[in-house]
PDB file of C-alpha atoms in Angstrom:
ATOM      1  CA  ALA A1053     -16.748 -66.782 -12.447  1.00 38.00           C
ATOM      2  CA  GLY A1054     -19.392 -66.733 -15.157  1.00 40.00           C
ATOM      3  CA  LEU A1055     -21.069 -63.668 -13.687  1.00 39.00           C
ATOM      4  CA  SER A1056     -17.699 -61.928 -13.442  1.00 43.00           C
ATOM      5  CA  VAL A1057     -17.003 -62.584 -17.111  1.00 41.00           C
ATOM      6  CA  ILE A1058     -20.431 -61.260 -18.065  1.00 43.00           C
ATOM      7  CA  ALA A1059     -19.911 -58.132 -15.970  1.00 45.00           C
ATOM      8  CA  LEU A1060     -16.449 -57.430 -17.371  1.00 44.00           C
ATOM      9  CA  THR A1061     -17.549 -58.069 -20.933  1.00 46.00           C
ATOM     10  CA  TYR A1062     -20.587 -55.816 -20.504  1.00 46.00           C
ATOM     11  CA  ARG A1063     -18.475 -53.031 -18.995  1.00 52.00           C
ATOM     12  CA  ASP A1064     -15.863 -53.054 -21.746  1.00 49.00           C
ATOM     13  CA  GLY A1065     -18.519 -53.508 -24.418  1.00 48.00           C
ATOM     14  CA  GLN A1066     -20.388 -50.460 -23.138  1.00 52.00           C
ATOM     15  CA  ARG A1067     -17.208 -48.391 -23.217  1.00 51.00           C
ATOM     16  CA  ILE A1068     -16.499 -49.473 -26.803  1.00 44.00           C
ATOM     17  CA  MET A1069     -20.015 -48.381 -27.749  1.00 52.00           C
ATOM     18  CA  GLN A1070     -19.445 -45.031 -26.021  1.00 54.00           C
ATOM     19  CA  VAL A1071     -16.179 -44.492 -27.905  1.00 47.00           C
ATOM     20  CA  GLY A1072     -17.890 -45.364 -31.183  1.00 50.00           C
ATOM     21  CA  GLN A1073     -20.675 -42.922 -30.407  1.00 53.00           C
ATOM     22  CA  LEU A1074     -18.105 -40.242 -29.538  1.00 51.00           C
ATOM     23  CA  LEU A1075     -16.373 -40.721 -32.880  1.00 49.00           C
ATOM     24  CA  ALA A1076     -19.668 -40.623 -34.772  1.00 48.00           C
ATOM     25  CA  GLU A1077     -21.195 -37.653 -32.939  1.00 53.00           C
ATOM     26  CA  ASP A1078     -18.134 -35.557 -32.106  1.00 63.00           C
ATOM     27  CA  SER A1079     -14.883 -36.277 -33.935  1.00 68.00           C
ATOM     28  CA  MET A1080     -16.256 -36.919 -37.414  1.00 78.00           C
ATOM     29  CA  PRO A1081     -18.523 -33.815 -37.445  1.00 81.00           C
ATOM     30  CA  ARG A1082     -15.586 -31.758 -36.176  1.00 82.00           C
ATOM     31  CA  PHE A1083     -13.380 -32.941 -39.040  1.00 82.00           C
ATOM     32  CA  ASP A1084     -16.175 -32.059 -41.462  1.00 85.00           C
ATOM     33  CA  THR A1085     -16.556 -28.595 -39.929  1.00 88.00           C
ATOM     34  CA  ILE A1086     -12.817 -27.905 -40.143  1.00 89.00           C
ATOM     35  CA  SER A1087     -12.843 -28.995 -43.788  1.00 89.00           C
ATOM     36  CA  ARG A1088     -15.761 -26.678 -44.585  1.00 93.00           C
ATOM     37  CA  LEU A1089     -14.067 -23.830 -42.747  1.00 93.00           C
ATOM     38  CA  ARG A1090     -10.858 -24.371 -44.707  1.00 92.00           C
ATOM     39  CA  ASN A1091     -12.746 -24.270 -48.005  1.00 94.00           C
ATOM     40  CA  ALA A1092     -14.538 -21.051 -47.078  1.00 95.00           C
ATOM     41  CA  LEU A1093     -11.482 -19.222 -45.749  1.00 95.00           C
ATOM     42  CA  LEU A1094      -9.250 -20.155 -48.675  1.00 94.00           C
ATOM     43  CA  ALA A1095     -11.937 -19.256 -51.202  1.00 96.00           C
ATOM     44  CA  GLN A1096     -11.727 -15.549 -50.323  1.00 96.00           C
ATOM     45  CA  LYS A1097      -8.325 -14.775 -51.826  1.00 95.00           C
ATOM     46  CA  PRO A1098      -9.181 -15.949 -55.400  1.00 96.00           C
ATOM     47  CA  VAL A1099     -12.332 -13.822 -55.358  1.00 96.00           C
ATOM     48  CA  LEU A1100     -10.374 -10.777 -54.217  1.00 96.00           C
ATOM     49  CA  TYR A1101      -7.728 -11.298 -56.907  1.00 96.00           C
ATOM     50  CA  GLU A1102     -10.455 -11.674 -59.519  1.00 96.00           C
ATOM     51  CA  TYR A1103     -11.975  -8.422 -58.305  1.00 96.00           C
ATOM     52  CA  TYR A1104      -8.613  -6.705 -58.816  1.00 95.00           C
ATOM     53  CA  ALA A1105      -8.334  -8.195 -62.327  1.00 95.00           C
ATOM     54  CA  THR A1106     -11.871  -7.354 -63.503  1.00 95.00           C
ATOM     55  CA  ALA A1107     -12.909  -4.378 -61.352  1.00 94.00           C
ATOM     56  CA  ASP A1108     -16.386  -5.927 -61.440  1.00 96.00           C
ATOM     57  CA  ARG A1109     -17.823  -5.035 -58.040  1.00 95.00           C
ATOM     58  CA  THR A1110     -21.200  -6.648 -58.710  1.00 96.00           C
ATOM     59  CA  ALA A1111     -19.599 -10.042 -59.368  1.00 96.00           C
ATOM     60  CA  TYR A1112     -17.285  -9.558 -56.390  1.00 96.00           C
ATOM     61  CA  VAL A1113     -20.134  -8.944 -53.939  1.00 96.00           C
ATOM     62  CA  LYS A1114     -22.104 -11.840 -55.389  1.00 96.00           C
ATOM     63  CA  HIS A1115     -19.241 -14.287 -54.843  1.00 96.00           C
ATOM     64  CA  ILE A1116     -17.724 -13.040 -51.582  1.00 96.00           C
ATOM     65  CA  THR A1117     -20.952 -12.750 -49.575  1.00 96.00           C
ATOM     66  CA  PRO A1118     -21.877 -16.480 -49.347  1.00 96.00           C
ATOM     67  CA  ILE A1119     -18.227 -17.355 -48.691  1.00 96.00           C
ATOM     68  CA  ARG A1120     -18.114 -15.028 -45.681  1.00 95.00           C
ATOM     69  CA  ILE A1121     -21.419 -16.362 -44.371  1.00 95.00           C
ATOM     70  CA  GLU A1122     -20.107 -19.925 -44.614  1.00 96.00           C
ATOM     71  CA  ALA A1123     -16.854 -19.017 -42.853  1.00 95.00           C
ATOM     72  CA  HIS A1124     -18.698 -17.371 -39.951  1.00 94.00           C
ATOM     73  CA  LYS A1125     -21.069 -20.343 -39.734  1.00 95.00           C
ATOM     74  CA  GLN A1126     -18.263 -22.895 -39.450  1.00 93.00           C
ATOM     75  CA  LEU A1127     -16.328 -20.773 -36.935  1.00 92.00           C
ATOM     76  CA  ARG A1128     -19.463 -20.616 -34.816  1.00 91.00           C
ATOM     77  CA  ASN A1129     -19.940 -24.396 -35.167  1.00 90.00           C
ATOM     78  CA  LEU A1130     -16.401 -25.052 -33.926  1.00 87.00           C
ATOM     79  CA  HIS A1131     -17.022 -22.885 -30.875  1.00 86.00           C
ATOM     80  CA  GLN A1132     -20.203 -24.830 -30.149  1.00 84.00           C
ATOM     81  CA  MET A1133     -18.153 -28.039 -30.377  1.00 78.00           C
ATOM     82  CA  GLN A1134     -15.922 -26.670 -27.589  1.00 62.00           C
ATOM     83  CA  GLN A1135     -13.020 -26.280 -29.988  1.00 61.00           C
ATOM     84  CA  ALA A1136     -11.968 -22.951 -28.451  1.00 71.00           C
ATOM     85  CA  THR A1137      -8.232 -23.516 -28.910  1.00 84.00           C
ATOM     86  CA  PRO A1138      -5.455 -20.934 -29.429  1.00 89.00           C
ATOM     87  CA  GLU A1139      -5.297 -22.131 -33.037  1.00 89.00           C
ATOM     88  CA  LEU A1140      -8.937 -21.241 -33.605  1.00 90.00           C
ATOM     89  CA  GLY A1141      -8.366 -17.825 -32.035  1.00 91.00           C
ATOM     90  CA  ARG A1142      -5.522 -17.146 -34.455  1.00 92.00           C
ATOM     91  CA  ILE A1143      -7.657 -18.298 -37.380  1.00 93.00           C
ATOM     92  CA  GLU A1144     -10.379 -15.858 -36.362  1.00 93.00           C
ATOM     93  CA  ALA A1145      -7.850 -13.027 -36.069  1.00 94.00           C
ATOM     94  CA  ALA A1146      -6.424 -13.776 -39.539  1.00 93.00           C
ATOM     95  CA  ASN A1147      -9.946 -13.967 -40.969  1.00 94.00           C
ATOM     96  CA  ASP A1148     -10.733 -10.564 -39.434  1.00 95.00           C
ATOM     97  CA  ASP A1149      -7.616  -9.227 -41.171  1.00 95.00           C
ATOM     98  CA  LEU A1150      -8.775 -10.732 -44.458  1.00 94.00           C
ATOM     99  CA  GLN A1151     -12.096  -8.944 -44.204  1.00 94.00           C
ATOM    100  CA  ARG A1152     -10.407  -5.672 -43.227  1.00 96.00           C
ATOM    101  CA  PHE A1153      -8.072  -5.911 -46.222  1.00 96.00           C
ATOM    102  CA  ALA A1154     -11.018  -6.799 -48.452  1.00 96.00           C
ATOM    103  CA  GLN A1155     -12.761  -3.577 -47.385  1.00 96.00           C
ATOM    104  CA  LYS A1156      -9.604  -1.589 -48.124  1.00 96.00           C
ATOM    105  CA  LEU A1157      -9.331  -3.246 -51.541  1.00 96.00           C
ATOM    106  CA  ASP A1158     -12.961  -2.454 -52.261  1.00 96.00           C
ATOM    107  CA  SER A1159     -12.306   1.200 -51.434  1.00 95.00           C
ATOM    108  CA  ALA A1160      -9.211   1.294 -53.622  1.00 95.00           C
ATOM    109  CA  MET A1161     -11.037  -0.312 -56.537  1.00 95.00           C
ATOM    110  CA  ASN A1162     -13.883   2.210 -56.269  1.00 92.00           C
ATOM    111  CA  ALA A1163     -11.645   5.266 -56.145  1.00 91.00           C
ATOM    112  CA  GLN A1164     -11.628   7.615 -59.099  1.00 90.00           C
ATOM    113  CA  PRO A1165      -9.209   6.889 -60.585  1.00 93.00           C
ATOM    114  CA  ILE A1166      -8.500   3.373 -59.234  1.00 92.00           C
ATOM    115  CA  ASP A1167      -5.416   3.339 -57.035  1.00 91.00           C
ATOM    116  CA  TRP A1168      -3.736   0.296 -58.588  1.00 94.00           C
ATOM    117  CA  ASP A1169      -0.548   0.587 -56.549  1.00 94.00           C
ATOM    118  CA  LEU A1170      -2.481   0.583 -53.293  1.00 95.00           C
ATOM    119  CA  ALA A1171      -4.627  -2.304 -54.541  1.00 96.00           C
ATOM    120  CA  ARG A1172      -1.512  -4.383 -55.234  1.00 95.00           C
ATOM    121  CA  GLU A1173      -0.166  -3.662 -51.747  1.00 96.00           C
ATOM    122  CA  ILE A1174      -3.473  -4.774 -50.251  1.00 96.00           C
ATOM    123  CA  LEU A1175      -3.388  -8.004 -52.264  1.00 96.00           C
ATOM    124  CA  ALA A1176       0.036  -8.742 -50.770  1.00 96.00           C
ATOM    125  CA  ASP A1177      -1.450  -8.202 -47.278  1.00 96.00           C
ATOM    126  CA  ILE A1178      -4.289 -10.577 -48.191  1.00 95.00           C
ATOM    127  CA  SER A1179      -1.805 -13.261 -49.255  1.00 95.00           C
ATOM    128  CA  ARG A1180       0.098 -12.915 -45.985  1.00 95.00           C
ATOM    129  CA  ALA A1181      -3.125 -13.183 -43.950  1.00 94.00           C
ATOM    130  CA  GLU A1182      -4.141 -16.334 -45.784  1.00 94.00           C
ATOM    131  CA  ALA A1183      -0.661 -17.818 -45.255  1.00 94.00           C
ATOM    132  CA  ARG A1184      -1.197 -17.424 -41.490  1.00 93.00           C
ATOM    133  CA  ILE A1185      -4.465 -19.351 -41.660  1.00 93.00           C
ATOM    134  CA  VAL A1186      -3.225 -22.535 -43.360  1.00 92.00           C
ATOM    135  CA  PRO A1187      -0.865 -23.826 -40.614  1.00 93.00           C
ATOM    136  CA  GLU A1188      -3.451 -23.074 -37.942  1.00 93.00           C
ATOM    137  CA  LEU A1189      -6.043 -25.126 -39.846  1.00 91.00           C
ATOM    138  CA  ASP A1190      -3.518 -27.960 -40.144  1.00 91.00           C
ATOM    139  CA  ALA A1191      -2.891 -27.745 -36.387  1.00 90.00           C
ATOM    140  CA  LEU A1192      -6.634 -28.053 -35.703  1.00 87.00           C
ATOM    141  CA  VAL A1193      -6.748 -31.184 -37.840  1.00 85.00           C
ATOM    142  CA  GLU A1194      -3.768 -32.644 -35.984  1.00 86.00           C
ATOM    143  CA  ILE A1195      -5.410 -31.971 -32.594  1.00 82.00           C
ATOM    144  CA  ASN A1196      -8.482 -33.894 -33.653  1.00 79.00           C
ATOM    145  CA  GLN A1197      -6.430 -36.678 -35.228  1.00 77.00           C
ATOM    146  CA  ARG A1198      -4.668 -37.187 -31.897  1.00 77.00           C
ATOM    147  CA  GLN A1199      -8.025 -37.460 -30.156  1.00 72.00           C
ATOM    148  CA  VAL A1200      -9.242 -40.012 -32.700  1.00 66.00           C
ATOM    149  CA  ARG A1201      -6.026 -42.033 -32.345  1.00 69.00           C
ATOM    150  CA  HIS A1202      -6.453 -42.011 -28.571  1.00 65.00           C
ATOM    151  CA  HIS A1203     -10.049 -43.228 -28.782  1.00 58.00           C
ATOM    152  CA  SER A1204      -9.133 -45.827 -31.400  1.00 60.00           C
ATOM    153  CA  GLU A1205      -6.345 -47.167 -29.213  1.00 64.00           C
ATOM    154  CA  GLU A1206      -8.736 -47.397 -26.277  1.00 59.00           C
ATOM    155  CA  THR A1207     -11.203 -49.303 -28.439  1.00 56.00           C
ATOM    156  CA  ARG A1208      -8.504 -51.736 -29.589  1.00 58.00           C
ATOM    157  CA  ASN A1209      -7.336 -52.318 -26.023  1.00 58.00           C
ATOM    158  CA  ARG A1210     -10.825 -52.946 -24.705  1.00 55.00           C
ATOM    159  CA  THR A1211     -11.666 -55.200 -27.630  1.00 52.00           C
ATOM    160  CA  ALA A1212      -8.508 -57.207 -26.961  1.00 52.00           C
ATOM    161  CA  ALA A1213      -9.486 -57.396 -23.271  1.00 51.00           C
ATOM    162  CA  ILE A1214     -12.898 -58.784 -24.173  1.00 48.00           C
ATOM    163  CA  ILE A1215     -11.302 -61.367 -26.442  1.00 48.00           C
ATOM    164  CA  ARG A1216      -8.925 -62.416 -23.671  1.00 50.00           C
ATOM    165  CA  ILE A1217     -11.774 -62.676 -21.188  1.00 47.00           C
ATOM    166  CA  VAL A1218     -13.965 -64.622 -23.564  1.00 48.00           C
ATOM    167  CA  THR A1219     -11.294 -67.039 -24.736  1.00 48.00           C
ATOM    168  CA  GLY A1220      -9.883 -67.391 -21.234  1.00 47.00           C
ATOM    169  CA  PHE A1221     -13.285 -68.508 -20.031  1.00 45.00           C
ATOM    170  CA  ILE A1222     -13.553 -70.872 -22.997  1.00 42.00           C
ATOM    171  CA  SER A1223     -16.408 -68.919 -24.498  1.00 42.00           C
ATOM    172  CA  ILE A1224     -16.538 -71.033 -27.614  1.00 42.00           C
ATOM    173  CA  GLY A1225     -19.444 -72.344 -29.601  1.00 41.00           C
ATOM    174  CA  ILE A1226     -19.341 -75.706 -27.843  1.00 42.00           C
ATOM    175  CA  ILE A1227     -17.959 -75.407 -24.340  1.00 41.00           C
ATOM    176  CA  ILE A1228     -19.546 -78.456 -22.846  1.00 39.00           C
ATOM    177  CA  THR A1229     -21.791 -80.841 -24.693  1.00 41.00           C
ATOM    178  CA  LEU A1230     -23.523 -83.838 -23.134  1.00 41.00           C
ATOM    179  CA  LEU A1231     -24.776 -86.549 -25.428  1.00 42.00           C
ATOM    180  CA  VAL A1232     -26.276 -89.986 -24.928  1.00 43.00           C
ATOM    181  CA  LEU A1233     -25.329 -92.603 -27.489  1.00 43.00           C
ATOM    182  CA  THR A1234     -25.856 -96.324 -27.986  1.00 46.00           C
ATOM    183  CA  GLY A1235     -23.294 -98.652 -29.612  1.00 52.00           C
ATOM    184  CA  LEU A1236     -20.246 -97.275 -31.381  1.00 59.00           C
ATOM    185  CA  SER A1237     -20.730 -93.765 -32.628  1.00 66.00           C
ATOM    186  CA  SER A1238     -18.878 -90.775 -34.017  1.00 71.00           C
ATOM    187  CA  VAL A1239     -19.032 -87.172 -32.981  1.00 76.00           C
ATOM    188  CA  HIS A1240     -18.230 -84.404 -35.438  1.00 74.00           C
ATOM    189  CA  GLY A1241     -18.424 -80.735 -34.712  1.00 81.00           C
ATOM    190  CA  VAL A1242     -17.179 -77.239 -35.423  1.00 81.00           C
ATOM    191  CA  VAL A1243     -15.828 -74.951 -32.728  1.00 81.00           C
ATOM    192  CA  GLN A1244     -16.472 -71.241 -33.109  1.00 79.00           C
ATOM    193  CA  TYR A1245     -15.623 -68.171 -31.108  1.00 74.00           C
ATOM    194  CA  ALA A1246     -18.365 -65.989 -29.726  1.00 71.00           C
ATOM    195  CA  ASP A1247     -18.201 -63.783 -32.823  1.00 73.00           C
ATOM    196  CA  GLY A1248     -18.892 -66.753 -35.106  1.00 75.00           C
ATOM    197  CA  SER A1249     -15.349 -67.090 -36.494  1.00 81.00           C
ATOM    198  CA  ALA A1250     -13.694 -70.511 -36.775  1.00 82.00           C
ATOM    199  CA  ALA A1251     -11.659 -71.529 -33.714  1.00 84.00           C
ATOM    200  CA  ALA A1252      -8.615 -73.172 -35.303  1.00 86.00           C
ATOM    201  CA  GLY A1253      -6.121 -75.075 -33.139  1.00 86.00           C
ATOM    202  CA  VAL A1254      -8.468 -75.276 -30.164  1.00 84.00           C
ATOM    203  CA  GLN A1255      -8.041 -78.281 -27.885  1.00 85.00           C
ATOM    204  CA  VAL A1256     -11.133 -80.535 -27.660  1.00 83.00           C
ATOM    205  CA  ALA A1257     -11.061 -83.081 -24.842  1.00 82.00           C
ATOM    206  CA  PHE A1258     -13.287 -86.185 -24.604  1.00 77.00           C
ATOM    207  CA  ALA A1259     -14.444 -87.738 -21.335  1.00 74.00           C
ATOM    208  CA  GLY A1260     -16.835 -90.699 -21.491  1.00 68.00           C
ATOM    209  CA  SER A1261     -18.977 -92.713 -19.129  1.00 63.00           C
ATOM    210  CA  PRO A1262     -19.270 -95.567 -18.327  1.00 58.00           C
ATOM    211  CA  SER A1263     -16.349 -96.224 -20.712  1.00 58.00           C
ATOM    212  CA  GLY A1264     -13.589 -93.690 -21.114  1.00 54.00           C
ATOM    213  CA  ASP A1265     -12.482 -95.188 -24.434  1.00 59.00           C
ATOM    214  CA  CYS A1266     -12.576 -92.602 -27.201  1.00 64.00           C
ATOM    215  CA  GLY A1267     -11.527 -94.778 -30.135  1.00 56.00           C
ATOM    216  CA  GLY A1268      -8.060 -93.203 -30.184  1.00 58.00           C
ATOM    217  CA  ALA A1269      -6.647 -89.993 -28.735  1.00 62.00           C
ATOM    218  CA  CYS A1270      -8.956 -88.453 -26.157  1.00 77.00           C
ATOM    219  CA  THR A1271      -7.630 -84.964 -26.882  1.00 84.00           C
ATOM    220  CA  LYS A1272      -7.569 -83.437 -30.327  1.00 85.00           C
ATOM    221  CA  PHE A1273      -7.092 -80.040 -31.890  1.00 87.00           C
ATOM    222  CA  THR A1274      -9.505 -78.414 -34.295  1.00 87.00           C
ATOM    223  CA  ASN A1275      -8.679 -77.970 -37.960  1.00 90.00           C
ATOM    224  CA  ALA A1276      -8.272 -74.605 -39.684  1.00 90.00           C
ATOM    225  CA  ASP A1277     -12.051 -74.369 -40.123  1.00 89.00           C
ATOM    226  CA  GLY A1278     -12.671 -75.251 -36.454  1.00 84.00           C
ATOM    227  CA  SER A1279     -13.841 -78.804 -37.227  1.00 87.00           C
ATOM    228  CA  PHE A1280     -13.030 -81.906 -35.179  1.00 84.00           C
ATOM    229  CA  ALA A1281     -14.116 -85.548 -35.016  1.00 83.00           C
ATOM    230  CA  PHE A1282     -14.057 -88.446 -32.549  1.00 76.00           C
ATOM    231  CA  ASN A1283     -14.816 -91.869 -34.055  1.00 75.00           C
ATOM    232  CA  ASP A1284     -15.747 -95.335 -32.708  1.00 72.00           C
ATOM    233  CA  LEU A1285     -16.985 -94.093 -29.368  1.00 70.00           C
ATOM    234  CA  PRO A1286     -18.344 -96.820 -27.085  1.00 66.00           C
ATOM    235  CA  ALA A1287     -19.405 -94.456 -24.332  1.00 54.00           C
ATOM    236  CA  ARG A1288     -23.095 -93.744 -23.920  1.00 55.00           C
ATOM    237  CA  LEU A1289     -22.626 -90.534 -21.962  1.00 64.00           C
ATOM    238  CA  PHE A1290     -19.728 -88.236 -22.575  1.00 66.00           C
ATOM    239  CA  THR A1291     -18.537 -84.691 -22.198  1.00 72.00           C
ATOM    240  CA  LEU A1292     -16.655 -82.573 -24.735  1.00 73.00           C
ATOM    241  CA  THR A1293     -14.690 -79.620 -23.486  1.00 78.00           C
ATOM    242  CA  ALA A1294     -13.129 -77.092 -25.855  1.00 76.00           C
ATOM    243  CA  THR A1295     -10.233 -75.022 -24.538  1.00 77.00           C
ATOM    244  CA  ASP A1296      -8.479 -72.217 -26.357  1.00 68.00           C
ATOM    245  CA  THR A1297      -4.890 -72.590 -25.300  1.00 63.00           C
TER     246      THR A1297
END
């Protein structure tokens, strides 16, 4: 039975470690990548509107270039994370539209004279393209949140299974203690679970030899801090067994 408990505990413990590693190495970086992608994609529209307001092409190029590089970088990162979902495909298509409209706006702003009416129409197209991106980004977040919830639920279930196995096998700080005493003695102790927490309300049973007298009740329950005590024990050899009921 002991070997079975060890095997089951090891198996579930290993799976919990694997889930934790998955969250640390996969889910959390993916959330970070989606957040960075959102920031880059939604930063384009303000720069384009500022370009329309100032007609300063030098400032426009200076600001838009690193934003586009960052957006392409995070899109590539999501693909490498095997996040090739329909939502990501639609985000890429909307981003392509944004860049196409940005080129059209740049042409309109550099015309002589500037075609302000056309520029305003292009800005409206840019706003519509951005509006398509936001719900798709939210959907990506939701997909990953579902995966995290699934892994978290698995971790909780396996942790609960380990606790049931451990407590069912009476894996407590003092399972069986053998002591040799002379005369009347007292035994005080604290019962703890395997994780070091106090085992409150745990049944502690006394069995003595050659005398079975335990100076009162031979079965007691631990206090809130896991402590217990047997007093006036005449037995020289006795066994204490703690059982989590």
